[in-house]
XYZ file of N, CA and C in Angstrom:
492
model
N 282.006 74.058 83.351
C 281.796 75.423 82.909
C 280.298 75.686 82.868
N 279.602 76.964 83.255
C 278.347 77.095 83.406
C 277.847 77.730 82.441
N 276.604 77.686 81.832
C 276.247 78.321 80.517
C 276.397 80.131 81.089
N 276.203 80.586 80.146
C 276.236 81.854 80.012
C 274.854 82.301 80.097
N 274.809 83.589 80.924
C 273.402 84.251 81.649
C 272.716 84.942 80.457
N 270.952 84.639 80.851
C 270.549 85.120 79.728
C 270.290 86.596 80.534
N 269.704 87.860 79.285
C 269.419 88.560 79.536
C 268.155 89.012 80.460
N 268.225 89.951 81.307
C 267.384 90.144 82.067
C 266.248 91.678 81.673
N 264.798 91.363 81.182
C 264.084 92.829 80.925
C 263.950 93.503 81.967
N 264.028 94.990 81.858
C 264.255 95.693 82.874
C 263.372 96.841 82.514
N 262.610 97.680 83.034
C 262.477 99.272 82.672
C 262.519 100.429 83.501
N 262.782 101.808 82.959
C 263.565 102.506 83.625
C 261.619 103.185 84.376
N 261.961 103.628 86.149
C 261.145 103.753 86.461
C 261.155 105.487 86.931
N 262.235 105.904 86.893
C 262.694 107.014 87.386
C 264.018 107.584 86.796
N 264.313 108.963 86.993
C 265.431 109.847 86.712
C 265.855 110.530 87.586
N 266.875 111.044 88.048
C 267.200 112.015 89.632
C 268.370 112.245 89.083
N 268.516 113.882 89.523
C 269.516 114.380 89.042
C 269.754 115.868 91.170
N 271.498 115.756 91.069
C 271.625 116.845 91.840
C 272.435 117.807 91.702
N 272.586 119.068 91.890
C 273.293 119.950 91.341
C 274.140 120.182 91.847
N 274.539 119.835 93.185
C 275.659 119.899 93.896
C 275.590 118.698 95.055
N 276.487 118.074 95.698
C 276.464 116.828 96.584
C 275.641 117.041 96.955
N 275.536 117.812 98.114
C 274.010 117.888 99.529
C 272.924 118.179 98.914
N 272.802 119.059 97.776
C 271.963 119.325 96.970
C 270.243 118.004 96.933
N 269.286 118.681 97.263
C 268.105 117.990 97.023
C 267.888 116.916 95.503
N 267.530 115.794 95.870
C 267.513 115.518 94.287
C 266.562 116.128 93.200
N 266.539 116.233 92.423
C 265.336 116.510 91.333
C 265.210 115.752 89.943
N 263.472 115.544 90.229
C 263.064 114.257 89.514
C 262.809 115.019 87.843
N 263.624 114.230 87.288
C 263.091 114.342 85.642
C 262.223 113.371 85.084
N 261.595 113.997 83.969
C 261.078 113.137 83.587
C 261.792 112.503 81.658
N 263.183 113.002 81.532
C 263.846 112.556 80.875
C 265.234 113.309 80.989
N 266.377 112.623 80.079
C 267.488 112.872 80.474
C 268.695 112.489 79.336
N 269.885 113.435 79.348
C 270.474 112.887 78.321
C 271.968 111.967 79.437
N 272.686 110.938 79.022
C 273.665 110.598 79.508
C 274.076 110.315 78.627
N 275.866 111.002 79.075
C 276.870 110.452 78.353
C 278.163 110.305 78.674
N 279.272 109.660 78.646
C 280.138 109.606 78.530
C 281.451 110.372 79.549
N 280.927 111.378 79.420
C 282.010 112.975 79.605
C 281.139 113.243 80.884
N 279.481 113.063 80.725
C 278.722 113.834 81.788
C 277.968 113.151 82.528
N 278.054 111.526 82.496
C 277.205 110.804 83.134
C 275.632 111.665 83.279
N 274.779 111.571 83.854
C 273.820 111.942 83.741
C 273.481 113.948 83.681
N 273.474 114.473 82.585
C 273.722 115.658 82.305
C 272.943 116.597 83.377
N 273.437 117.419 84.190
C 272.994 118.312 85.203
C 273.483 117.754 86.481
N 274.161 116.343 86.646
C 274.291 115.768 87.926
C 275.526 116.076 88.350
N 275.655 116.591 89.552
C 277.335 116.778 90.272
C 277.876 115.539 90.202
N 277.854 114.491 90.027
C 278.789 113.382 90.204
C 278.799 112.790 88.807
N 278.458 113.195 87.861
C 278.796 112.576 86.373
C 280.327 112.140 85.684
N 281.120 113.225 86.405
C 282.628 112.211 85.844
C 282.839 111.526 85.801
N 283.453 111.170 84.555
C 284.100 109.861 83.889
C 284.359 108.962 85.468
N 284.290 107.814 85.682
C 284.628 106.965 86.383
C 283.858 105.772 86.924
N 284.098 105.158 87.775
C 283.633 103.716 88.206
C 282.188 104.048 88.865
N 281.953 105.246 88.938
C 280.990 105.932 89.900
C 280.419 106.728 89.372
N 279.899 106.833 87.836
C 279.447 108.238 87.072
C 277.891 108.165 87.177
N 277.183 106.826 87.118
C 276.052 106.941 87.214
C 275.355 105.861 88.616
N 274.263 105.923 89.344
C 274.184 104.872 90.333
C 272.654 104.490 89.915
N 272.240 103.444 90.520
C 270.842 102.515 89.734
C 270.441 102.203 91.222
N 269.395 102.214 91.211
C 268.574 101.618 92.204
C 267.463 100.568 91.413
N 267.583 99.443 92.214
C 266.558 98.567 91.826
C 264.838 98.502 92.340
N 264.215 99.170 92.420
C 262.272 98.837 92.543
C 262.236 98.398 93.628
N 262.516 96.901 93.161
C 262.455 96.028 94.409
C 263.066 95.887 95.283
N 264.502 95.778 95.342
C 265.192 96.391 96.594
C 264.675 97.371 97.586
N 264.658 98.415 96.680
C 263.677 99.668 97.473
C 262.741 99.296 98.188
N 261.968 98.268 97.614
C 260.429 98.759 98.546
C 260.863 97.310 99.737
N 261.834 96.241 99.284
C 261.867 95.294 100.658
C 262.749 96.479 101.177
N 263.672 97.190 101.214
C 264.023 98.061 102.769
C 262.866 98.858 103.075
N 261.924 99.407 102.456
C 260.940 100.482 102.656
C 260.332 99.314 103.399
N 260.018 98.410 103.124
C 259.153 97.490 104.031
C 259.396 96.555 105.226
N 260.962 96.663 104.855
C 261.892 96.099 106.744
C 261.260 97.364 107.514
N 261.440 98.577 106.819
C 261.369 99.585 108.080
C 259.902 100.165 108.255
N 258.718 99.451 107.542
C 257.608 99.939 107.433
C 256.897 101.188 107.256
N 257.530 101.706 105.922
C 257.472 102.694 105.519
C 257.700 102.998 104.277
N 256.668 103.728 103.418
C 256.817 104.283 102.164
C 257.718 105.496 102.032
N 258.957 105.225 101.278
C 259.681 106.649 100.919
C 259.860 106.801 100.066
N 259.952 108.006 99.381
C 260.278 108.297 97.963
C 261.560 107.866 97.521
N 261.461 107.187 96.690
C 263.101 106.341 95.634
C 264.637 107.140 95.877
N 263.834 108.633 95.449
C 264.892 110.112 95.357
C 265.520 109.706 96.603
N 265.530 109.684 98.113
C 265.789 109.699 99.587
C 267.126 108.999 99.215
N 267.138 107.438 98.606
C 268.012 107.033 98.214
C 269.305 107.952 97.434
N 268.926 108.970 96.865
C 270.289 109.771 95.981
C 270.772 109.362 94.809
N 269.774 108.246 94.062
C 270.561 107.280 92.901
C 270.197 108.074 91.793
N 270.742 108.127 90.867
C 270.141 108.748 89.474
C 269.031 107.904 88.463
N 269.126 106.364 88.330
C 267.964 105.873 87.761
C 267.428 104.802 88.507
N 266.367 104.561 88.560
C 265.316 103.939 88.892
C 264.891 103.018 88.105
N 265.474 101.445 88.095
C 264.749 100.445 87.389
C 264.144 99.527 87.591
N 263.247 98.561 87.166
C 262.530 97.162 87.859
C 263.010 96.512 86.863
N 262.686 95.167 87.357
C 262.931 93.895 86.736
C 263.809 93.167 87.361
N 264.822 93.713 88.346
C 265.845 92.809 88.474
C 266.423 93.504 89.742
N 266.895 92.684 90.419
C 267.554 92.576 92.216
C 269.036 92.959 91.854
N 270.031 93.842 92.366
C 271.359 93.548 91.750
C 271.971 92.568 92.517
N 273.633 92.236 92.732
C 274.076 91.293 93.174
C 275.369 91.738 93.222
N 276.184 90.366 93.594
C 277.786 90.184 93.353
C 277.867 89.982 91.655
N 277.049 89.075 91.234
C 277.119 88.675 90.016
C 277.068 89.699 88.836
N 276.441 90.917 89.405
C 275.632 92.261 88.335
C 277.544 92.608 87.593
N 278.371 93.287 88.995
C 279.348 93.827 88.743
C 279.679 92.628 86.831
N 280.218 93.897 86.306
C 280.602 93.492 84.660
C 279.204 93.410 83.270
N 278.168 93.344 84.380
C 277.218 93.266 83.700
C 276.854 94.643 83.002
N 275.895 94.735 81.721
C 275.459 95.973 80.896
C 274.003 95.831 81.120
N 273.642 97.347 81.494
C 271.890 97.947 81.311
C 272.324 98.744 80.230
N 271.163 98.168 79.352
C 270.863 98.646 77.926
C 269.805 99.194 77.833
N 269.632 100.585 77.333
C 268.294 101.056 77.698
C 268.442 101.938 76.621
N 267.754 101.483 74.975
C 267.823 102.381 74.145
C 269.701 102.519 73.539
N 269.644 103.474 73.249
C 270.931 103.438 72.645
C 272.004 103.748 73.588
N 271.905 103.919 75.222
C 272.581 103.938 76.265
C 273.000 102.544 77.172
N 274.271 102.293 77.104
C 274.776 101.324 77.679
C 275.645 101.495 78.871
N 275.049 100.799 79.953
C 276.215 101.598 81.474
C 276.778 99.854 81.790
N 277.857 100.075 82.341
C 278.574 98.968 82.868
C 278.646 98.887 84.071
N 278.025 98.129 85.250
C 278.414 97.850 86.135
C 279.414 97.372 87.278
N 279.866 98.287 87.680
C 281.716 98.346 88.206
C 281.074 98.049 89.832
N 280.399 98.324 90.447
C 280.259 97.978 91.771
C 279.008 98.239 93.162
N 278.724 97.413 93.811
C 277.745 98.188 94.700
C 277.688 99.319 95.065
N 276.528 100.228 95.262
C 277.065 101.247 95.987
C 276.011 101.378 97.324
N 277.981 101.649 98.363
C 277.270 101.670 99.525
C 276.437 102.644 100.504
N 275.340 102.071 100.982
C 274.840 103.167 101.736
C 275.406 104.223 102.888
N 275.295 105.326 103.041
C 275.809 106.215 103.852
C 275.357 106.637 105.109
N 275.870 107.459 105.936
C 275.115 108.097 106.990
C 274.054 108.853 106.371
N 274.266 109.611 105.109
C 273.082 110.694 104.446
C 271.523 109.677 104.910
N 271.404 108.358 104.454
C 270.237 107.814 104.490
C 269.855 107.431 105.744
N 269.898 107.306 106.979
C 269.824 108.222 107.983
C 269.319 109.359 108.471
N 269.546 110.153 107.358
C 269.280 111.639 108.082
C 267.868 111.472 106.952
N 267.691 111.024 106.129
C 266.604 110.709 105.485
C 265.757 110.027 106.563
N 265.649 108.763 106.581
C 264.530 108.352 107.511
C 265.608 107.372 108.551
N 265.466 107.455 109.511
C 266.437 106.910 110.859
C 266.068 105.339 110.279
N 267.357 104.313 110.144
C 267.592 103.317 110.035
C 267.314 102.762 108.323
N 267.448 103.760 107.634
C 267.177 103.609 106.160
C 268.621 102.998 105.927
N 270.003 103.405 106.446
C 271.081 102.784 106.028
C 271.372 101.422 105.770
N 270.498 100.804 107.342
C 270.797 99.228 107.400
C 270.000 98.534 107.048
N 269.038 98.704 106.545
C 267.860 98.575 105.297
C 268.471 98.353 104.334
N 269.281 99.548 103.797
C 269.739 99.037 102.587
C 270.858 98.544 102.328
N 271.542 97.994 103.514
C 272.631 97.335 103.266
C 272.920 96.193 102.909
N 271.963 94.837 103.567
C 271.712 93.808 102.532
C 271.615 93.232 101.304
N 271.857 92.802 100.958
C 271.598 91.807 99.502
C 271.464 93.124 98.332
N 272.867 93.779 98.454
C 272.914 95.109 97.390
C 271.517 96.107 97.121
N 270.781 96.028 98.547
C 269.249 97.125 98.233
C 269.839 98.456 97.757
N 271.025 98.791 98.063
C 271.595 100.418 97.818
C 271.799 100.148 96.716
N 271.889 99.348 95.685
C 271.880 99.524 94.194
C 273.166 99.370 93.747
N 274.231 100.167 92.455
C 275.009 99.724 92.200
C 275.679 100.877 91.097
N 277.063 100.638 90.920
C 277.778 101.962 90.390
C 277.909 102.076 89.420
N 277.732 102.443 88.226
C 277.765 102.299 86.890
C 278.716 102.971 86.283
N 279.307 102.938 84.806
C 280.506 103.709 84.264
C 279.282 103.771 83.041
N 279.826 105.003 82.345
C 278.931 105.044 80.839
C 279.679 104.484 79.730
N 279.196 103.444 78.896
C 280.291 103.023 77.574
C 279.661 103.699 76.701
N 278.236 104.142 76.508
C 277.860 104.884 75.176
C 276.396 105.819 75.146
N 276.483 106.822 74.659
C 275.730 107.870 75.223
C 274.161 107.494 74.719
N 273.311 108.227 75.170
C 271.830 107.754 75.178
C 270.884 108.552 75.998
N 270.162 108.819 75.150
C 268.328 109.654 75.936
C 267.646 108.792 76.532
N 267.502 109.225 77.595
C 266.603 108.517 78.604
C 265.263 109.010 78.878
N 264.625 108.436 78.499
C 262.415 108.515 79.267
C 261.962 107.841 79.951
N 261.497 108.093 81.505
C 261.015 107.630 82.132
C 259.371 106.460 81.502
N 259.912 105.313 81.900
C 258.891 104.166 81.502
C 259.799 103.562 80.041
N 260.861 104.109 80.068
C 261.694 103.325 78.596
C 262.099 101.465 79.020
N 262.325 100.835 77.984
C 262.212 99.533 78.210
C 263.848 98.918 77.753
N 264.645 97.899 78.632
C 265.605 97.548 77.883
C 266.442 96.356 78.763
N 267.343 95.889 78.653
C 267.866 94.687 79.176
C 269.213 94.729 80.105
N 269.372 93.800 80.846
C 270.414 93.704 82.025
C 271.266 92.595 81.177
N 272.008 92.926 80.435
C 273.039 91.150 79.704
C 274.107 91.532 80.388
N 274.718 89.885 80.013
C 276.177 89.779 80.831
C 276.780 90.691 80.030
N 277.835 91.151 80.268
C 278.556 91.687 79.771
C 279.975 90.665 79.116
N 280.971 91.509 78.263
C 282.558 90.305 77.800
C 282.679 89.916 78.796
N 282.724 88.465 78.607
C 284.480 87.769 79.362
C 285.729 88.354 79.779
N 285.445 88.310 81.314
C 286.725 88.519 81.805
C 287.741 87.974 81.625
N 288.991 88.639 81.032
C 289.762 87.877 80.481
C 290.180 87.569 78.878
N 289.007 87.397 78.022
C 288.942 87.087 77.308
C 289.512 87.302 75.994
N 290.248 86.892 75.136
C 291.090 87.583 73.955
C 290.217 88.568 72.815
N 290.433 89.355 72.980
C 289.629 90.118 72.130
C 290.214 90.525 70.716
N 290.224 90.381 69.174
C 291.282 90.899 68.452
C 290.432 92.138 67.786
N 291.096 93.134 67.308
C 290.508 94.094 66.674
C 291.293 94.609 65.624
């Protein structure tokens, strides 16, 4: 049996919100999320496996730098922007804690033709080693400020007996 993962520091580097799918993103510089609205003003906030999406820093800039080129984070379409940490196979179940906001990680998310029409070959850039970031569900609501500070922990045991 393998020990259990420690927590990972993370901070939030960005906010993006869109008002309708095709819709341009627009950068905040804070934000409320919750629950009901995933990131408040964003067309894709419903409740589900898919309410909020994360892009990782570093991911970003190794595809920005397969394709030799600086692009703005937004191009991507994700709603937050964090460093500290690469996602993975392993992320899925995991919690970003950021302040009194906690999102759960349910799954990669994959890149599209849209990134493409952003900069030609941005898709397969970010298709590797989860650079497109990852899908979040909201467990508990929370204000967000760009440059806020907070942690990547495992999340429960799958499986695990829980009594209440």
């Amino acid at each position: 049996m393998s020990s259990p993962a420690a927590a990972t520091p993370i901070e939030l580097c960005g906010i993006a919100i869109r008002e309708r799918s095709a819709a341009p993103m627009q950068k905040l510089s804070a934000a409320r999320v919750t629950r009901g609205a995933g990131v408040e003003g964003d067309a894709r906030g419903r409740p589900g496996k898919r309410q909020v999406t994360v892009l990782s820093l570093e991911s970003w800039n190794a595809a920005c730098a397969e394709l030799g080129v600086n692009l703005c984070w937004t191009q991507r379409r994700a709603n937050l922007l964090v460093s500290g940490v690469e996602f993975g196979p392993d992320s899925v179940g995991q919690h970003l804690q950021l302040g009194s906001l906690t999102l759960e990680v349910t799954r990669e998310t994959d890149p599209c033709r849209r990134m493409d029409a952003a900069y030609q070959g941005l898709q397969a850039a970010l298709a590797p080693d989860w650079r497109g970031g990852v899908c979040c569900r909201v467990l508990s609501d929370g204000e967000l400020t760009v440059g806020l500070r907070g942690l990547l922990v495992p999340g429960p045991l799958q499986g695990a007996l829980q009594l209440t």
